[in-house]
Short mmCIF file of C-alpha atoms in Angstrom, two decimals:
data_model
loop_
_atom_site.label_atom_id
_atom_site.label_comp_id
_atom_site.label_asym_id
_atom_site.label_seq_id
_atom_site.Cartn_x
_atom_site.Cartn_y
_atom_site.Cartn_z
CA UNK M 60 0.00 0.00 0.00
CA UNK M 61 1.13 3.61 -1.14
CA UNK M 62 1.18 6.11 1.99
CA UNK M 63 1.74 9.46 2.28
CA UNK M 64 4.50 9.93 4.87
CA UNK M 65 6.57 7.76 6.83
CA UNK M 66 8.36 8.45 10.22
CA UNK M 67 10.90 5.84 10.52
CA UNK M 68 13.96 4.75 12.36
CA UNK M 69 13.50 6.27 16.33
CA UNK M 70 12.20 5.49 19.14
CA UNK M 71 8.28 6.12 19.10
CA UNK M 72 6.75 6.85 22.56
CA UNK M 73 3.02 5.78 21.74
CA UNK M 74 1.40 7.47 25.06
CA UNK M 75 -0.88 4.29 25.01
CA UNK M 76 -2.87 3.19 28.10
CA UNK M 77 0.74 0.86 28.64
CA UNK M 78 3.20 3.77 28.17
CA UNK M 79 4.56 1.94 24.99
CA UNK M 80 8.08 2.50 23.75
CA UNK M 81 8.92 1.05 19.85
CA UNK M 82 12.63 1.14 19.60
CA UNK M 83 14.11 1.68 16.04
CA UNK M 84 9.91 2.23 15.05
CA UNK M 85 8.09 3.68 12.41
CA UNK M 86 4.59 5.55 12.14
CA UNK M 87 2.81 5.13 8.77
CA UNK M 88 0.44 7.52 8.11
CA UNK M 89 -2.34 8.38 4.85
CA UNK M 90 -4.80 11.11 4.50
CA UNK M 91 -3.81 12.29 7.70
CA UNK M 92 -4.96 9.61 9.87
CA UNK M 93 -2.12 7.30 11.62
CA UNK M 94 -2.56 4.00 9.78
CA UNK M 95 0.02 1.51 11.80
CA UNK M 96 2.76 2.18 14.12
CA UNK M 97 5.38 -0.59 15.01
CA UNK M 98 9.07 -1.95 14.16
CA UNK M 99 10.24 0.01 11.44
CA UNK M 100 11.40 -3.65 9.87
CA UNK M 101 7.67 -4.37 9.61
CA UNK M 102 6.18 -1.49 8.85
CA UNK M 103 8.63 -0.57 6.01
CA UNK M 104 7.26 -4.28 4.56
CA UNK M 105 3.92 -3.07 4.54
CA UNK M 106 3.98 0.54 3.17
CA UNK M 107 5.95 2.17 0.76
CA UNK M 108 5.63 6.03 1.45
CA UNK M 109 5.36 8.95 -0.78
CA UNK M 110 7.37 11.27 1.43
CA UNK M 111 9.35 10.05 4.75
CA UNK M 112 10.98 11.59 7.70
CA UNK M 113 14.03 9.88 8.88
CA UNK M 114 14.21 9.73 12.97
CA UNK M 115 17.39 7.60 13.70
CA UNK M 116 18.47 9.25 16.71
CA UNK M 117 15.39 11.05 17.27
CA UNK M 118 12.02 10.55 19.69
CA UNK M 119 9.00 10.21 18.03
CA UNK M 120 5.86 11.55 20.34
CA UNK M 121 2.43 12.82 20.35
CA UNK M 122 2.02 16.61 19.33
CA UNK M 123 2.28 18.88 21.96
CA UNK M 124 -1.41 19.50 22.98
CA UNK M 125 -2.12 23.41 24.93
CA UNK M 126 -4.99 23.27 26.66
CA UNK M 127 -5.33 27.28 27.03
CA UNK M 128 -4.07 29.71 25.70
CA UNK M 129 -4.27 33.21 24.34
CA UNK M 130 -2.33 33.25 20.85
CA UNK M 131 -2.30 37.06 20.11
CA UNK M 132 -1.30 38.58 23.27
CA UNK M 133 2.14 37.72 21.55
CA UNK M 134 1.45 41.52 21.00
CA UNK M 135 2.20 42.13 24.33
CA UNK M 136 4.51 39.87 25.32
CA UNK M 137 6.43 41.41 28.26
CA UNK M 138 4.20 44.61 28.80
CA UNK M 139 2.59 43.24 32.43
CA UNK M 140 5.33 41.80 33.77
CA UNK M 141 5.69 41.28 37.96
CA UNK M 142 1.93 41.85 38.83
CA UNK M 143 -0.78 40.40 40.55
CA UNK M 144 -3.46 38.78 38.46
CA UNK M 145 -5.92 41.61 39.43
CA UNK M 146 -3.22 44.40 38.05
CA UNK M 147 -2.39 42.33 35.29
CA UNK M 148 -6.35 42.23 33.67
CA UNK M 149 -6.43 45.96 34.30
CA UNK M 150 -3.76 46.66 32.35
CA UNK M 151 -4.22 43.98 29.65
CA UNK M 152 -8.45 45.16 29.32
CA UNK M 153 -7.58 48.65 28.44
CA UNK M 154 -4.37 47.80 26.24
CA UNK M 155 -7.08 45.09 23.73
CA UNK M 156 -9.53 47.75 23.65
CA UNK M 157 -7.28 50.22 21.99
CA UNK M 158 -5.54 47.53 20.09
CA UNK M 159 -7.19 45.18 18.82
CA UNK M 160 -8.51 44.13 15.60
CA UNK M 161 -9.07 40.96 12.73
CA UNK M 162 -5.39 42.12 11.03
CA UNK M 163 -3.41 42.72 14.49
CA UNK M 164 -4.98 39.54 15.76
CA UNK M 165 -4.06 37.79 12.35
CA UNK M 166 -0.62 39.39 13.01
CA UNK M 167 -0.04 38.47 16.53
CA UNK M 168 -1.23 34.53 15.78
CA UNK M 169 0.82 33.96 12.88
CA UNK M 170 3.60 34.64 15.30
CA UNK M 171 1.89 32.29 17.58
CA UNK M 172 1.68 29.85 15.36
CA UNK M 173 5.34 30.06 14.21
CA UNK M 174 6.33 29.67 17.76
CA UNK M 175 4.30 27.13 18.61
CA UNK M 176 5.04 24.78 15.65
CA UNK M 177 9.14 25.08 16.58
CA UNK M 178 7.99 24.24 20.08
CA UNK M 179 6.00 21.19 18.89
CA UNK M 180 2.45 22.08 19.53
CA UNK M 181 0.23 20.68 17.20
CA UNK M 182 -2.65 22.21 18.57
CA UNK M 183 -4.03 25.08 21.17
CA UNK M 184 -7.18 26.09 22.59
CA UNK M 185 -7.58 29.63 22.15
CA UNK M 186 -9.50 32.16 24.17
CA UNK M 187 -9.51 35.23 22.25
CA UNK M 188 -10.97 38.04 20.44
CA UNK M 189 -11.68 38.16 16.42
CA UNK M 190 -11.48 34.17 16.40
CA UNK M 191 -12.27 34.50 12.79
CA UNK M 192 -8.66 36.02 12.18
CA UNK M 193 -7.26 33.24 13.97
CA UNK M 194 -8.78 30.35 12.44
CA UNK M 195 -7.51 31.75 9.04
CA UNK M 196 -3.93 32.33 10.27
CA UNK M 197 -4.13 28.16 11.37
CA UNK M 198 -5.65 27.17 8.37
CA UNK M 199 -3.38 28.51 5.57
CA UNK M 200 -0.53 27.48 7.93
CA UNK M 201 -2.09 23.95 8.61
CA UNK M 202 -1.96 23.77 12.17
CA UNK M 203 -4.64 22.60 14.37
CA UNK M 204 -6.59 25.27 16.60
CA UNK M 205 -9.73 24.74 18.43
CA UNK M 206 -11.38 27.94 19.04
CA UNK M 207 -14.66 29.81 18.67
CA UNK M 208 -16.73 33.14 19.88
CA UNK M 209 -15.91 34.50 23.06
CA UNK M 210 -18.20 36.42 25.44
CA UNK M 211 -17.19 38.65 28.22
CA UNK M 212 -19.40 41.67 29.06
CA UNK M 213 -17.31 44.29 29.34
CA UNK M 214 -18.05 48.02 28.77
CA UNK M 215 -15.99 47.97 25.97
CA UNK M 216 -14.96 45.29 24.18
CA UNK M 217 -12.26 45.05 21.20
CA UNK M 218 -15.00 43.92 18.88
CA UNK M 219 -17.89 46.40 19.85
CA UNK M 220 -20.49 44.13 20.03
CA UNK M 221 -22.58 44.10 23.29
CA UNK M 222 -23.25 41.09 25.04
CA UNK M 223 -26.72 40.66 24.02
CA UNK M 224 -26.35 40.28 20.39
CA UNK M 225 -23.90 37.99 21.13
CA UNK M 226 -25.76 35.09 21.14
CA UNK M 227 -27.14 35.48 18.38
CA UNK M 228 -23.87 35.92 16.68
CA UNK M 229 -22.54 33.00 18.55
CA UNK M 230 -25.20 30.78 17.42
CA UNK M 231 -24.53 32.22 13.48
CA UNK M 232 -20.72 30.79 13.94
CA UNK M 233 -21.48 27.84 15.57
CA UNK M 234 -24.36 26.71 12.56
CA UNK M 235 -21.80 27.85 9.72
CA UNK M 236 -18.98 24.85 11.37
CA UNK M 237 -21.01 21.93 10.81
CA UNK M 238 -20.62 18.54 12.46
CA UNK M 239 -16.81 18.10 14.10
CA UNK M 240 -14.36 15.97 12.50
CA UNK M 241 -10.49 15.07 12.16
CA UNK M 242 -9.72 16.13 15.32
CA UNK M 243 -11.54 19.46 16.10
CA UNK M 244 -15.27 20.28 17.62
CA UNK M 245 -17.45 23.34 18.21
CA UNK M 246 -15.98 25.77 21.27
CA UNK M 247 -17.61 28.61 23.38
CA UNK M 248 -15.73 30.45 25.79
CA UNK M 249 -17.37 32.24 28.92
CA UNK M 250 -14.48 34.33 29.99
CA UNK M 251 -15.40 33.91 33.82
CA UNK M 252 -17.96 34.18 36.80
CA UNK M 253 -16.58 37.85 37.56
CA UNK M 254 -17.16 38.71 33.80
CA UNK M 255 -20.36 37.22 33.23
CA UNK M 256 -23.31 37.06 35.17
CA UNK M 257 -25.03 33.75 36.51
CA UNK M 258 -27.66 34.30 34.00
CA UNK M 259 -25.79 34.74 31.22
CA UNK M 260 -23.31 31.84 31.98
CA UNK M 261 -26.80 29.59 32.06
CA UNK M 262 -27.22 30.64 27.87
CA UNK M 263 -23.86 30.28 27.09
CA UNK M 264 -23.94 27.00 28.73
CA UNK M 265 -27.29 26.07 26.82
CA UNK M 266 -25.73 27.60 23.76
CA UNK M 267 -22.85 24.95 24.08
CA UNK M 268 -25.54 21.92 24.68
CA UNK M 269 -27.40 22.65 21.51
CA UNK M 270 -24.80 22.13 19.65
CA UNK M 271 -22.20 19.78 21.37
CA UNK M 272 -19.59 22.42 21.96
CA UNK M 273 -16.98 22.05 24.62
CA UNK M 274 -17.40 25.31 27.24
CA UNK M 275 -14.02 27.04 28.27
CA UNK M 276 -13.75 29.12 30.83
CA UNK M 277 -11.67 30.41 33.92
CA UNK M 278 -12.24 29.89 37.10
CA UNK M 279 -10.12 29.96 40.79
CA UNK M 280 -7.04 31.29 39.10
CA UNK M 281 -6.25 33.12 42.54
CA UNK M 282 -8.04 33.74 45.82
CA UNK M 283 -8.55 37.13 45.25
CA UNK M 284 -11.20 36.51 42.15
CA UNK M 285 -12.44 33.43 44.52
CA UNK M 286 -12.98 36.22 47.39
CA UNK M 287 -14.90 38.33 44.59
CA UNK M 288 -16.89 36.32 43.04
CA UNK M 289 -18.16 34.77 46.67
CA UNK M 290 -19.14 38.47 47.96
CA UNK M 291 -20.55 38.97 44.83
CA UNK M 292 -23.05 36.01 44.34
CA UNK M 293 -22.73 34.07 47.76
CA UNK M 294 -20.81 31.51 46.33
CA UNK M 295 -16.73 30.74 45.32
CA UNK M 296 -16.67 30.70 41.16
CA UNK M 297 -16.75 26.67 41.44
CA UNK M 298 -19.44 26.51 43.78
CA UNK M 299 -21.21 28.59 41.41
CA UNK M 300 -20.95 27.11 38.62
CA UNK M 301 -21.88 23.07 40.19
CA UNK M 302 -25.40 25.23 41.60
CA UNK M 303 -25.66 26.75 37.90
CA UNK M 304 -25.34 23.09 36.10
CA UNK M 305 -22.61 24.15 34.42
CA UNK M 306 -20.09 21.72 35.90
CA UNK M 307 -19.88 18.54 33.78
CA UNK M 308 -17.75 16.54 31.10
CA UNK M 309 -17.91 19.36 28.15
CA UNK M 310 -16.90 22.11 30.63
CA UNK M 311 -13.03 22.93 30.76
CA UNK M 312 -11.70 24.89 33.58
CA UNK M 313 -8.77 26.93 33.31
CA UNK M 314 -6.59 27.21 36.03
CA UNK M 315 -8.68 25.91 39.42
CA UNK M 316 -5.82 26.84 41.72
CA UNK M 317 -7.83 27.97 44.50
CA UNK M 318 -10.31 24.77 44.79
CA UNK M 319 -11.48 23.38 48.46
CA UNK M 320 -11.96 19.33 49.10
CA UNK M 321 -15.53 19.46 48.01
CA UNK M 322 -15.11 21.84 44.85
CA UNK M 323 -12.66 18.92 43.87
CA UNK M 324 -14.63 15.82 44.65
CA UNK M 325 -17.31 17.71 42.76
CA UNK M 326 -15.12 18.54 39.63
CA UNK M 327 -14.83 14.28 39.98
CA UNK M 328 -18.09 13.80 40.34
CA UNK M 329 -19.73 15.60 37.25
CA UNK M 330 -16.36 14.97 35.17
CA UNK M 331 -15.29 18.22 34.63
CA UNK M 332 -11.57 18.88 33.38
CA UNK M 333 -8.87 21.44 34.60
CA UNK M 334 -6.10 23.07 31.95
CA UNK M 335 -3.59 23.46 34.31
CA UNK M 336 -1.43 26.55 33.67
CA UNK M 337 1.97 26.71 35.92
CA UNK M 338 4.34 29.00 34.31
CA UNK M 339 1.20 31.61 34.51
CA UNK M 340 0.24 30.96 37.91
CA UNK M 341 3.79 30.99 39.36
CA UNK M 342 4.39 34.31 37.64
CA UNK M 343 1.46 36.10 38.55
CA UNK M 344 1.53 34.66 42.27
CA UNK M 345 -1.70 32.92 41.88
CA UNK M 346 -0.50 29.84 43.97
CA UNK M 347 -0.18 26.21 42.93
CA UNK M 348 -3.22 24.44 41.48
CA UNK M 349 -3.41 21.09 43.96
CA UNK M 350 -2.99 19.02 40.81
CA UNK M 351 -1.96 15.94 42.76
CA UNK M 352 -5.37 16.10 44.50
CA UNK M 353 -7.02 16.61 41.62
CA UNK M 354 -5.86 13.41 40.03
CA UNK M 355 -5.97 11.25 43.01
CA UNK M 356 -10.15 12.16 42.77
CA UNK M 357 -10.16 11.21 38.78
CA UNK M 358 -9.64 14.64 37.62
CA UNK M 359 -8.50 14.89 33.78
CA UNK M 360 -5.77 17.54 33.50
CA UNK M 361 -4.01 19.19 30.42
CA UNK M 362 -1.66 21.39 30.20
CA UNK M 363 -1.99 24.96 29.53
CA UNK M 364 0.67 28.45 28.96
CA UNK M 365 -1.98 30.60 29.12
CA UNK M 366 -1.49 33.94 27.02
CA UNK M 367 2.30 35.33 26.13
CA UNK M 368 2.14 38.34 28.53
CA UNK M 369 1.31 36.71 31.85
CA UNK M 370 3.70 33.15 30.61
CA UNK M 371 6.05 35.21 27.89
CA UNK M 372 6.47 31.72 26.21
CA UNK M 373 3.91 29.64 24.39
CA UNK M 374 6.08 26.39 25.40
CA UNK M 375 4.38 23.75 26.66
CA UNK M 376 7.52 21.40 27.33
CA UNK M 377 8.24 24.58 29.73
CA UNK M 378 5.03 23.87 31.13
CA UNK M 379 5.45 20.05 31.56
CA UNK M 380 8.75 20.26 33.27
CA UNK M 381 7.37 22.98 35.46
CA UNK M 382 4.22 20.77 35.97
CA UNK M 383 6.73 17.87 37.17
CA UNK M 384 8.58 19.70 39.48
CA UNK M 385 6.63 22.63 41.14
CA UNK M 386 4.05 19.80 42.80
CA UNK M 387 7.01 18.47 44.92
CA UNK M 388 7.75 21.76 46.63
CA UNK M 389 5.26 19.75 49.35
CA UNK M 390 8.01 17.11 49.98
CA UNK M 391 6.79 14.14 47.56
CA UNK M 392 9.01 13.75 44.90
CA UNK M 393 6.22 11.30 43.53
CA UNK M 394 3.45 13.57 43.61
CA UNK M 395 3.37 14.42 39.73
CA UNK M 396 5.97 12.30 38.17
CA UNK M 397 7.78 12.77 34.53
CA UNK M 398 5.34 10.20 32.92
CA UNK M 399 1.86 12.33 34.47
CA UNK M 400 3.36 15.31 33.39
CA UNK M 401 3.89 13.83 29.58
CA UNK M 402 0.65 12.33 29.28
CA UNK M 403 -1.18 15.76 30.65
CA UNK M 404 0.62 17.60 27.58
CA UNK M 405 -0.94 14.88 25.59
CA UNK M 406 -3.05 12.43 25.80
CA UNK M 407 -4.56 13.94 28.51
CA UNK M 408 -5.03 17.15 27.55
CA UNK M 409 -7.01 15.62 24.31
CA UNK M 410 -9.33 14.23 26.69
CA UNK M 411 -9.64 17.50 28.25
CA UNK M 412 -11.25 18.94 25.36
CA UNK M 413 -13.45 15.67 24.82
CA UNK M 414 -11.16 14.68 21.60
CA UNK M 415 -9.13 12.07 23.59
CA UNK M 416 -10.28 9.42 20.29
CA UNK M 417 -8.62 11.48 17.95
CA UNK M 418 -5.77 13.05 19.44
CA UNK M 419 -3.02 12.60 21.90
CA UNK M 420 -1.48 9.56 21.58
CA UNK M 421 0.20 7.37 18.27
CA UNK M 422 -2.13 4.70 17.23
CA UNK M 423 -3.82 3.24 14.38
CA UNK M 424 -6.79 5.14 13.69
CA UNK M 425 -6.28 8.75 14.93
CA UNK M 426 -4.81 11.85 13.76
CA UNK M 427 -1.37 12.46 12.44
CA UNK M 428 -0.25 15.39 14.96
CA UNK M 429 3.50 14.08 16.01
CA UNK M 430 6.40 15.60 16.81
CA UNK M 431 10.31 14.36 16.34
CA UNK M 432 12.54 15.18 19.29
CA UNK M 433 16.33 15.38 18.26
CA UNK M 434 18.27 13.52 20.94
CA UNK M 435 21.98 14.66 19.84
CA UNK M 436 22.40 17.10 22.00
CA UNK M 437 24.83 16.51 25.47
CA UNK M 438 22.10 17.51 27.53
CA UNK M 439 19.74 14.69 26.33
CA UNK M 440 22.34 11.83 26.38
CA UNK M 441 21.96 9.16 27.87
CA UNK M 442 18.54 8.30 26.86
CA UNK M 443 17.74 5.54 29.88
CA UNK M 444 13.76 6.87 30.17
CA UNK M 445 12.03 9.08 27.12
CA UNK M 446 9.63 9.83 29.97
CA UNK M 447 12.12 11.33 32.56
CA UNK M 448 14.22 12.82 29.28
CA UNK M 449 11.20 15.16 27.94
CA UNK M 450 10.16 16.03 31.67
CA UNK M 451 13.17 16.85 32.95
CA UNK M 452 15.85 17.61 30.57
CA UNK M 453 14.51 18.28 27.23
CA UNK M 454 13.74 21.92 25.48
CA UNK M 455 11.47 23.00 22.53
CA UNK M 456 14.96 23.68 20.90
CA UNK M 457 15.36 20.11 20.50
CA UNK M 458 11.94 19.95 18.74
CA UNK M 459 13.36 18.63 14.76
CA UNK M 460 10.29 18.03 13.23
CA UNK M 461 6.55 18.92 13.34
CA UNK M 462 3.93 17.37 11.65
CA UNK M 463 -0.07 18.12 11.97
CA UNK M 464 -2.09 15.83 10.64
CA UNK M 465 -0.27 13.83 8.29
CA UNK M 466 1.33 17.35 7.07
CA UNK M 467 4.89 18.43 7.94
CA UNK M 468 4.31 21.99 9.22
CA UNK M 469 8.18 21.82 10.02
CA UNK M 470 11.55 20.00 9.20
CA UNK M 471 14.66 19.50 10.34
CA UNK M 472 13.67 22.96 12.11
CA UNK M 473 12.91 24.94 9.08
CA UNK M 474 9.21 25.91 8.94
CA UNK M 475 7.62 25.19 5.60
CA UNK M 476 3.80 26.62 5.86
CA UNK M 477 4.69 30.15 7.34
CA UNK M 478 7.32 32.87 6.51
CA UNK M 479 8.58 33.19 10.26
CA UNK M 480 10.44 36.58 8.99
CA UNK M 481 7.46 38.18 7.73
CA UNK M 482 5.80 36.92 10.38
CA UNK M 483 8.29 38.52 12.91
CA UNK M 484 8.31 41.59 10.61
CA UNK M 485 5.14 42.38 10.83
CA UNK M 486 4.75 41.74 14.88
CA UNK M 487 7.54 43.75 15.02
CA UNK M 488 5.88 46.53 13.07
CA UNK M 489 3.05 46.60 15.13
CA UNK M 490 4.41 46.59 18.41
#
């Protein structure tokens, strides 16, 4: 059988329910979907490939999945540095009103993109303003975004439109995508409980039931907003949404660093996921999410960088070695180990956004998002555990190869969908 690309020759980390490992292995993949993964010896006798990507001395792993994000506040990467999360949205608030629009947000993705494809991401959810721009950027570059209208009722936001003809609008955008496929589904995103009222949550939330769309919002990123939102309504942002119905498997939390033991058995109880964001909530002194609590109770977590001005880097290896050693400030060195920490930049965080089928791990029958790891370098040598090598030692530097599904978005480092130098010209321009 004719395919149309080949990875071949390293060692392929499958993120499988057993954590397989195929040494000198191959992934065959057609029409974008993985076809058969296994000893390059038997998979060469089964496929011959029009185009092929050579691995020896390489790690070949899931695409990097991040699990929120803000792509074009690259625009204002390092303008709200050493704040609190409270001064940090006051700044940020007025700085989109006056700055934003479709061809800035177009301008400060395609730089997102460019970074995130050298980083190996193969896919982001994205909270943002002027999605429309976005998903164009990610198309004509190939890369795989999940995103969709955002509402946050602010006095003025970027895109002038008040919040009630928002629905409306929403419900337009949400019609024109059709049923989901290869990998992607229908998003909403309700910024947050101390942005929206309970009311309006409640149609957003019906909004994303009509038509099977995963519901993104924030929520406990610090106990300030917590103390808010509870003098506010009567109730911390968690508690509020469980007594709104909003809490269940096609709601995504971001953040959830300020939770209590009941606010976590309940996120276990109705199935709702956390993108867990610890570059973010480290620099803006939000605390540490009690991840290891969370996935003692069942919780599904991802991975998240949040936005380029409160993390400054859209790397989500940053965020996985972060993730595997900011949990054992407590004194257990087991609490999230260099396999969790993997597996919530991957296969986890595709079951985070409900898409866990498709994406996330390397096996026959879903999507071709993979990445090829170059392990040349001193600092990745010797390779005794790919696990403990990508969680504690490895860099987006070493990232070789990117490929989204079944198309190589980069190679040997050299991106081949975008011009990074316009793209960095025209960031540059604007900012």
């Amino acid at each position: 059988m004719t395919i149309d690309l080949l990875v071949h020759g390293g060692d392929v980390l499958t993120v499988d329910e057993a954590g397989t490992v195929v040494r000198d292995g191959a992934v065959a993949v057609h029409e974008g979907e993985i076809v058969a993964v296994g000893p390059t010896a038997e998979v060469t006798t089964r496929f011959t490939a029009t185009e092929s990507i050579d691995a020896a001395g390489c790690l070949v792993l899931p695409g990097l999945i991040n699990t929120h994000t803000h792509l074009a506040m690259t625009l204002l990467r390092g303008r709200a540095d050493d704040v609190t999360l409270q001064g940090f949205l006051e700044r940020v608030l007025k700085w989109e009103a006056e700055l934003l629009a479709p061809k800035n947000v177009a301008a400060a993705v395609r730089l997102a993109v460019a970074e995130s494809v050298r980083a190996g991401v193969t896919s982001a959810l994205d909270m943002y303003w002027f999605h429309e721009a976005a998903e164009q950027v990610a198309r004509e570059a190939g890369w795989r975004l999940h995103t969709g209208p955002t509402f946050m009722d602010v006095p003025e936001p970027p895109d002038g439109m008040p919040y009630e003809h928002r629905l409306d609008w929403a419900r337009r955008d949400l019609a024109a995508r059709g049923e989901a496929r290869h990998g992607t589904r229908p998003v909403l995103f309700a910024h947050s409980t101390y942005t929206l009222a309970p009311d309006q949550l409640v149609e957003i939330a019906e909004l994303a039931r009509e038509f099977g769309a995963l519901l993104h919002i924030h929520a406990a990123e610090n106990a300030t907003e917590v103390a808010t939102v509870e003098v506010k309504y009567g109730k911390r942002p968690v508690e509020l949404l469980d007594s709104l119905g909003l809490l269940g498997p096609d709601l995504l939390l971001a953040h959830a660093v300020d939770l209590t033991g009941s606010e976590i058995a309940a996120l276990a109880r109705t199935g709702t996921s956390v993108a867990h964001c610890p570059v973010s909530n480290l620099k803006l002194g939000c605390g540490i999410a009690p991840v290891p609590r969370l996935l003692s109770a069942g919780v599904t977590v991802g991975l998240g960088t949040d936005g380029a001005v409160s993390s400054n880097t859209l790397d989500v290896l940053g965020a996985v070695r972060q993730a595997a050693l900011v949990h054992k400030a407590g004194g257990d060195p087991t609490a999230v180990g260099a396999e969790q920490a993997v597996r919530m930049a991957t296969i986890e965080g595709a079951r985070a956004l409900g898409l866990g089928d498709h994406l996330g791990s390397l096996e026959a029958g879903k999507r071709a998002d993979l990445i090829v790891l170059d392990l040349g370098a001193p600092h990745l040598r010797p390779l005794h555990d790919p696990w403990s090598t990508l969680a504690y030692a490895a860099h987006s530097a070493d990232v070789r190869d990117t490929v989204v599904d079944g198309r190589v978005l980069m190679r040997n480092r050299t991106l081949g969908t975008l011009d990074e130098d316009a793209a960095l010209a025209e960031l540059e321009a604007l900012a």
